[in-house]
Tab-separated table of N, CA and C in Angstrom:
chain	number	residue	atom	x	y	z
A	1	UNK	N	-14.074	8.226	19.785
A	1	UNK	CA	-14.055	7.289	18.673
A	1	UNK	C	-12.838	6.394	18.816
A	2	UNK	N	-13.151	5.060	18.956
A	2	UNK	CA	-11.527	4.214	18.958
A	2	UNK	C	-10.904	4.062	17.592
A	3	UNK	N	-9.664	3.642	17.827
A	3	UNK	CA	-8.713	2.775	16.502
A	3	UNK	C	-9.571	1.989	15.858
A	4	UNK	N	-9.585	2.417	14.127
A	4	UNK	CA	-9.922	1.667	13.250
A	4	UNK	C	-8.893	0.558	12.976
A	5	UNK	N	-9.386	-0.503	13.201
A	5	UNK	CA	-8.462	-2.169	12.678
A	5	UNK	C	-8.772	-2.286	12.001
A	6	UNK	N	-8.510	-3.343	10.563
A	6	UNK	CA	-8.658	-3.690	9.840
A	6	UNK	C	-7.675	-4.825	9.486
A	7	UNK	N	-8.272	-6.228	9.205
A	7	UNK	CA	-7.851	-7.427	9.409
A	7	UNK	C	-8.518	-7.633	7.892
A	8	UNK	N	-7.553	-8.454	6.944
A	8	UNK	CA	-7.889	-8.768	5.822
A	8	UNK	C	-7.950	-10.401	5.894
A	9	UNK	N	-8.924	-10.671	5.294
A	9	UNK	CA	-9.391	-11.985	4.982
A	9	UNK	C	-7.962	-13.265	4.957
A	10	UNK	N	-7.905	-14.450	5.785
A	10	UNK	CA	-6.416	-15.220	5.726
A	10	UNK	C	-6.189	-15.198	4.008
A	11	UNK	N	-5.211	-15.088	3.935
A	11	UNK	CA	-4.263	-14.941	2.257
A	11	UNK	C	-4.568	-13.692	1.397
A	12	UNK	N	-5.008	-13.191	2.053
A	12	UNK	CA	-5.209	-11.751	1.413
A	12	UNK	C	-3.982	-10.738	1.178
A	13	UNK	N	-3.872	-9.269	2.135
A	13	UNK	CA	-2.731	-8.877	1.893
A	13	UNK	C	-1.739	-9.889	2.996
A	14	UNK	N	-0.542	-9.754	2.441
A	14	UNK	CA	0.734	-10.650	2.995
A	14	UNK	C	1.115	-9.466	4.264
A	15	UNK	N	1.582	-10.449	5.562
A	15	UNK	CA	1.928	-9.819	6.639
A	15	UNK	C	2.647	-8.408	6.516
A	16	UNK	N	3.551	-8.224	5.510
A	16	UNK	CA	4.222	-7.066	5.732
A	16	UNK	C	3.876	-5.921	5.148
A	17	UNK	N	2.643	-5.989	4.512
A	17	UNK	CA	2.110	-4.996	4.069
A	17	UNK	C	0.580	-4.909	5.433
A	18	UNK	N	0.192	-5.861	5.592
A	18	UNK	CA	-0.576	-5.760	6.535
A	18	UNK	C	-0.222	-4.704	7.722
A	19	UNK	N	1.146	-5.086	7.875
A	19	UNK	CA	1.550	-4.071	9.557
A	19	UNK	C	1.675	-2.926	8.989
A	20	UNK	N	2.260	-2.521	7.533
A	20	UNK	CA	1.960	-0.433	7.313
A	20	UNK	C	0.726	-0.277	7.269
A	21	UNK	N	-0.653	-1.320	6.619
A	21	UNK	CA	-1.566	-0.275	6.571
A	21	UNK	C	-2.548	-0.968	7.960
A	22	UNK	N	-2.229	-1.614	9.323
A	22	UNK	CA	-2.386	-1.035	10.124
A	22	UNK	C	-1.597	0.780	10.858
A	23	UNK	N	-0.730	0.410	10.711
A	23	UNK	CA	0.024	1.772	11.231
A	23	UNK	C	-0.516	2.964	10.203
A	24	UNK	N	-0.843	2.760	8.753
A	24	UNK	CA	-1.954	3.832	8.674
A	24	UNK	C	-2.433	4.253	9.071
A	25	UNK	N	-3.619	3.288	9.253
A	25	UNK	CA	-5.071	3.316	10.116
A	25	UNK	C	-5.031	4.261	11.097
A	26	UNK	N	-3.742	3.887	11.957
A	26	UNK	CA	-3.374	4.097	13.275
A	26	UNK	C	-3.288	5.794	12.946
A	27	UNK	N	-2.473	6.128	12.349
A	27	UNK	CA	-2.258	7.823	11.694
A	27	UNK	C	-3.314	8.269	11.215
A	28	UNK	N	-4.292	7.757	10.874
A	28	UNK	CA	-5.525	8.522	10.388
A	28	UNK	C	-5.850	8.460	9.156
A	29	UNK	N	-5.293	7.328	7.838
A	29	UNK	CA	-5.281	7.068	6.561
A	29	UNK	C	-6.693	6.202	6.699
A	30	UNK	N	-7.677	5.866	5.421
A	30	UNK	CA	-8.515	5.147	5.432
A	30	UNK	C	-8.491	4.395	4.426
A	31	UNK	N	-9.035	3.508	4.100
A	31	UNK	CA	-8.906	2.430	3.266
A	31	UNK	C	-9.658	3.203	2.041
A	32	UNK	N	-9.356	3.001	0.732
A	32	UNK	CA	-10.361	3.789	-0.398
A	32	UNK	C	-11.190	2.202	-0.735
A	33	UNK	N	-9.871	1.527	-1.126
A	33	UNK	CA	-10.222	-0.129	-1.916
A	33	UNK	C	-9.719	-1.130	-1.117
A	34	UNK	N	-10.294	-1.879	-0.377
A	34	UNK	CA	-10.085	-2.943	0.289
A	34	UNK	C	-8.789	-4.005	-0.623
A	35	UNK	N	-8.269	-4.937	0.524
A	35	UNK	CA	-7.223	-5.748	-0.057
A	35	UNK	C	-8.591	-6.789	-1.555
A	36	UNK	N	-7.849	-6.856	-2.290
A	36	UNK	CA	-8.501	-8.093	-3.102
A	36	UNK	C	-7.583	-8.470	-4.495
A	37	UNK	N	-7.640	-9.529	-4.487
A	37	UNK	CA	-5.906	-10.471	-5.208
A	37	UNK	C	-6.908	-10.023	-6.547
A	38	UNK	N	-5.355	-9.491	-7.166
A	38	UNK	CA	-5.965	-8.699	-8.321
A	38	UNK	C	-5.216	-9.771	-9.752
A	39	UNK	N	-4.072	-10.372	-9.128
A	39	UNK	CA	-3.248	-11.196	-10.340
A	39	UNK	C	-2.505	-10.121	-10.797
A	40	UNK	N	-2.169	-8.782	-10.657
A	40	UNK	CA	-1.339	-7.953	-11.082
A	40	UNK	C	-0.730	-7.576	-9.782
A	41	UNK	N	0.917	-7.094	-10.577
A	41	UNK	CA	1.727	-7.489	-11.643
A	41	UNK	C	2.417	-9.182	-11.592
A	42	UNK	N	1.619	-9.819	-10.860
A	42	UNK	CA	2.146	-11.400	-10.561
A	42	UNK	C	0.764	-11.764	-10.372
A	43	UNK	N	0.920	-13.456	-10.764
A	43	UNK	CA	-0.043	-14.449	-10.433
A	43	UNK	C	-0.379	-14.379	-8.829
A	44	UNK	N	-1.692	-13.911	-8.645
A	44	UNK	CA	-1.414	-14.192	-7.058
A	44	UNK	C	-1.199	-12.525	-6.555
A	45	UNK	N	-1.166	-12.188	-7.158
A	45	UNK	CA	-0.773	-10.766	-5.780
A	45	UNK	C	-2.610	-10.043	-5.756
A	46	UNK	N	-2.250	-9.453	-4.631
A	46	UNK	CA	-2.997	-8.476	-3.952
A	46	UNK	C	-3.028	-6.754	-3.889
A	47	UNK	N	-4.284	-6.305	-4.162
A	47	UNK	CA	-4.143	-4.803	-4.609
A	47	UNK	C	-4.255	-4.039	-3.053
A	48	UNK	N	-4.216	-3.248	-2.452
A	48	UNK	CA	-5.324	-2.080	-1.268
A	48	UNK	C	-4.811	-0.911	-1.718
A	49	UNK	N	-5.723	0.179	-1.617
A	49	UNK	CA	-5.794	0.903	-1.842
A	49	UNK	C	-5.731	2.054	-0.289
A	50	UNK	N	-5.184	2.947	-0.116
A	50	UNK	CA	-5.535	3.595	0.836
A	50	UNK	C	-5.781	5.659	0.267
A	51	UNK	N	-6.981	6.236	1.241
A	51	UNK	CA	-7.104	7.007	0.706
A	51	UNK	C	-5.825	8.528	0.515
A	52	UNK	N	-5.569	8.765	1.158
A	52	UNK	CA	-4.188	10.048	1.534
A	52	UNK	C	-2.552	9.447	1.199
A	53	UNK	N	-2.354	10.277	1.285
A	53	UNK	CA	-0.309	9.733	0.854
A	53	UNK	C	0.016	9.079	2.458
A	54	UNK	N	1.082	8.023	2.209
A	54	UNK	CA	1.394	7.515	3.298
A	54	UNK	C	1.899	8.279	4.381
A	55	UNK	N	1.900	7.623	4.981
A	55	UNK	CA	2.356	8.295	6.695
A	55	UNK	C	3.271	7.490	7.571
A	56	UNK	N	3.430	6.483	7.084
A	56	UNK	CA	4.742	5.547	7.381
A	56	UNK	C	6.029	5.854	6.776
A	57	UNK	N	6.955	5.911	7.351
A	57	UNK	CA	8.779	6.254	6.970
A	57	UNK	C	8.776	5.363	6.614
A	58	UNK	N	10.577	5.493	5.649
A	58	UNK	CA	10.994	4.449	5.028
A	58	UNK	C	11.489	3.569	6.077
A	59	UNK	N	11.904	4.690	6.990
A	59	UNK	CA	12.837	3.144	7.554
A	59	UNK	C	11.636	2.330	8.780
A	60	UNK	N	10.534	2.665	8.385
A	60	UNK	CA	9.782	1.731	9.557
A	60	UNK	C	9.101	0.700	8.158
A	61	UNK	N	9.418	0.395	7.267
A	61	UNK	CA	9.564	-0.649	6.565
A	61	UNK	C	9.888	-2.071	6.846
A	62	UNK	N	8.933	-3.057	7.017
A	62	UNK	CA	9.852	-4.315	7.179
A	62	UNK	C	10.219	-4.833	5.970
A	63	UNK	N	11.300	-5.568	6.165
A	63	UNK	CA	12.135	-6.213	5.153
A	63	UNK	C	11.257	-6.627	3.875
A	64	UNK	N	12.009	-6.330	2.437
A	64	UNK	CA	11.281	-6.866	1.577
A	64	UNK	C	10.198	-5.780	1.193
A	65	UNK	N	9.649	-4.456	1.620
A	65	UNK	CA	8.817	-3.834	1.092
A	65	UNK	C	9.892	-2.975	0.626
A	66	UNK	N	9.295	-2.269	-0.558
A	66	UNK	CA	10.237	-1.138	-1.149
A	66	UNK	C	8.732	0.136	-1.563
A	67	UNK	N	9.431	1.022	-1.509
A	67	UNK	CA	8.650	2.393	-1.787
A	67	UNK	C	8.850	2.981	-3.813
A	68	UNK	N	7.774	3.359	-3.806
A	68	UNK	CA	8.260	3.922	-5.436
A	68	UNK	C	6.395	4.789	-5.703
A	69	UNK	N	7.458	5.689	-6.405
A	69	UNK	CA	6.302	6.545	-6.637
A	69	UNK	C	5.494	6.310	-8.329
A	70	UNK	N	4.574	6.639	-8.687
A	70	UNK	CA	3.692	6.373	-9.782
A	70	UNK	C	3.351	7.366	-9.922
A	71	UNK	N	3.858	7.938	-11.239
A	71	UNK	CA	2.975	9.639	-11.719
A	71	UNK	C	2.235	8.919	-13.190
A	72	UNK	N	1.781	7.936	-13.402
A	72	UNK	CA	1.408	7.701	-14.555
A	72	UNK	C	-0.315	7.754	-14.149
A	73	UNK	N	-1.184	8.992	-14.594
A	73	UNK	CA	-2.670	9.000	-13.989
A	73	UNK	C	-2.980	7.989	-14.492
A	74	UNK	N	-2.913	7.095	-15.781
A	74	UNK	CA	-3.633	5.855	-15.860
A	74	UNK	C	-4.024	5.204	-14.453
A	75	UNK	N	-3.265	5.190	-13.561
A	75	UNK	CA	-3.146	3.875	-12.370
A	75	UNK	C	-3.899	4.594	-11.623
A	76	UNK	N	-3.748	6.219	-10.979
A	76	UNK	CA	-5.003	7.133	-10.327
A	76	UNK	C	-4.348	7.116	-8.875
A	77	UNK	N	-2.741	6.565	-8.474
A	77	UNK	CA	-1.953	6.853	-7.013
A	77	UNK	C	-0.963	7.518	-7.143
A	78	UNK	N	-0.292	7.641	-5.914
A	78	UNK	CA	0.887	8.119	-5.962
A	78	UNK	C	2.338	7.324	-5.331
A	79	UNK	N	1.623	7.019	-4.295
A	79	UNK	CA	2.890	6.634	-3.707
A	79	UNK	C	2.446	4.944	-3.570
A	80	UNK	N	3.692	3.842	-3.560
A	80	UNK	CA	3.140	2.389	-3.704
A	80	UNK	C	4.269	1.680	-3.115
A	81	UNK	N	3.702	0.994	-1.982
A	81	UNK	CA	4.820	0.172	-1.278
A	81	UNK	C	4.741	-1.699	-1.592
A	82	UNK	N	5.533	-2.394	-2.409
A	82	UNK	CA	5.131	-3.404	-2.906
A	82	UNK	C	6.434	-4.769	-2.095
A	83	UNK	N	5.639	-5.415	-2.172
A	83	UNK	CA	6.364	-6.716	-0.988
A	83	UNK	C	6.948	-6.744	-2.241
A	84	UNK	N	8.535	-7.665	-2.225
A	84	UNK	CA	8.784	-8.420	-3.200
A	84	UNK	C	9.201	-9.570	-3.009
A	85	UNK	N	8.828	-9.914	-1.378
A	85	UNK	CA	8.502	-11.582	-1.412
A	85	UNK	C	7.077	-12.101	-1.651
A	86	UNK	N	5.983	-11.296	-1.322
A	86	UNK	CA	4.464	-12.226	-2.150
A	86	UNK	C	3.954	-11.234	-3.213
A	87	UNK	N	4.723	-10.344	-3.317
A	87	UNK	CA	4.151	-9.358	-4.910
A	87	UNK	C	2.875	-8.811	-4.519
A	88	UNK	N	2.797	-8.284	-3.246
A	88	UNK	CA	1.400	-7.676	-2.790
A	88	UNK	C	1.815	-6.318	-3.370
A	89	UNK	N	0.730	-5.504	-3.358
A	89	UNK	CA	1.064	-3.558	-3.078
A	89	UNK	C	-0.017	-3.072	-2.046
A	90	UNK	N	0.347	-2.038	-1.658
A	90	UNK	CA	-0.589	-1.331	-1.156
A	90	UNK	C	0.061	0.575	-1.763
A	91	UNK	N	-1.034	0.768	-2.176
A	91	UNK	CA	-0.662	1.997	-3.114
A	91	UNK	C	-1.606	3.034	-1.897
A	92	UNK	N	-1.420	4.579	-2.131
A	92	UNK	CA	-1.901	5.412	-1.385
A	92	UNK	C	-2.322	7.179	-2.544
A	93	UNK	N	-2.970	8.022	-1.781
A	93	UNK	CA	-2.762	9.084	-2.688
A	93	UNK	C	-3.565	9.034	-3.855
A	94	UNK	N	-3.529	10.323	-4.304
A	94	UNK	CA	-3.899	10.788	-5.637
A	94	UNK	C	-2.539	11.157	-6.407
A	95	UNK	N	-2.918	9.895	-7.657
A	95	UNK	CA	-1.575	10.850	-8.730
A	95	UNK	C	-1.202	12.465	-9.014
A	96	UNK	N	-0.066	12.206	-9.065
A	96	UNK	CA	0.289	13.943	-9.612
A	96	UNK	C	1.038	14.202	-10.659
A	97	UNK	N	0.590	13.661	-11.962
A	97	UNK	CA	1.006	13.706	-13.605
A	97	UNK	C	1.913	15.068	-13.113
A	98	UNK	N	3.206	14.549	-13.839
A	98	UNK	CA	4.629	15.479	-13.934
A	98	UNK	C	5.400	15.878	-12.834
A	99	UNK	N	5.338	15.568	-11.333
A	99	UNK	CA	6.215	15.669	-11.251
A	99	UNK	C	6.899	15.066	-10.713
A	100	UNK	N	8.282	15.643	-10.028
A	100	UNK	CA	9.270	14.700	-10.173
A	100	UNK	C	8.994	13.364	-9.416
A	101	UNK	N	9.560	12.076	-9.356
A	101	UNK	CA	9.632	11.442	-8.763
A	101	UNK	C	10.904	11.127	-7.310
């Protein structure tokens, strides 16, 4: 079976979220929810969803993404890496109401 790619539509997710959830892919993560500009939490941003907790380190981060975790089940992830130069996310995981962050 080869490497799953996955190339999002031009203006979709922003480059630097693009290269972790190739390197997902690459680890064996699958997409749950495709990239699609959701307008949250900014005009303009972009949601993806991936299915398992990430598998990318912090420090293989490019510039401008930051890591933060979400225990609030409203949202239904856990872990969420969000550009904060085009306000993309790409979130991963199943929430885990209580604990720590």
């Amino acid at each position: 079976m080869g490497k799953k790619h996955f190339t999002a539509p031009a203006g979709c997710l922003c480059q630097e979220l693009q290269h972790i959830l190739h390197v997902e892919l690459e680890r064996g993560n699958a997409i749950s929810e495709p990239p699609i500009r959701t307008d949250w939490p900014e005009p303009g941003s972009v949601l993806a969803s991936l299915a398992h907790d990430f598998k990318t380190r912090k420090n293989e981060l490019p510039k401008g993404v930051v890591y933060s975790i979400c225990n609030d089940p409203h949202y239904g992830w856990h872990g969420e890496y969000f550009c904060e130069i085009h306000k993309h996310i790409l979130v991963a995981g199943a929430s885990r109401p209580g604990q720590p962050t």
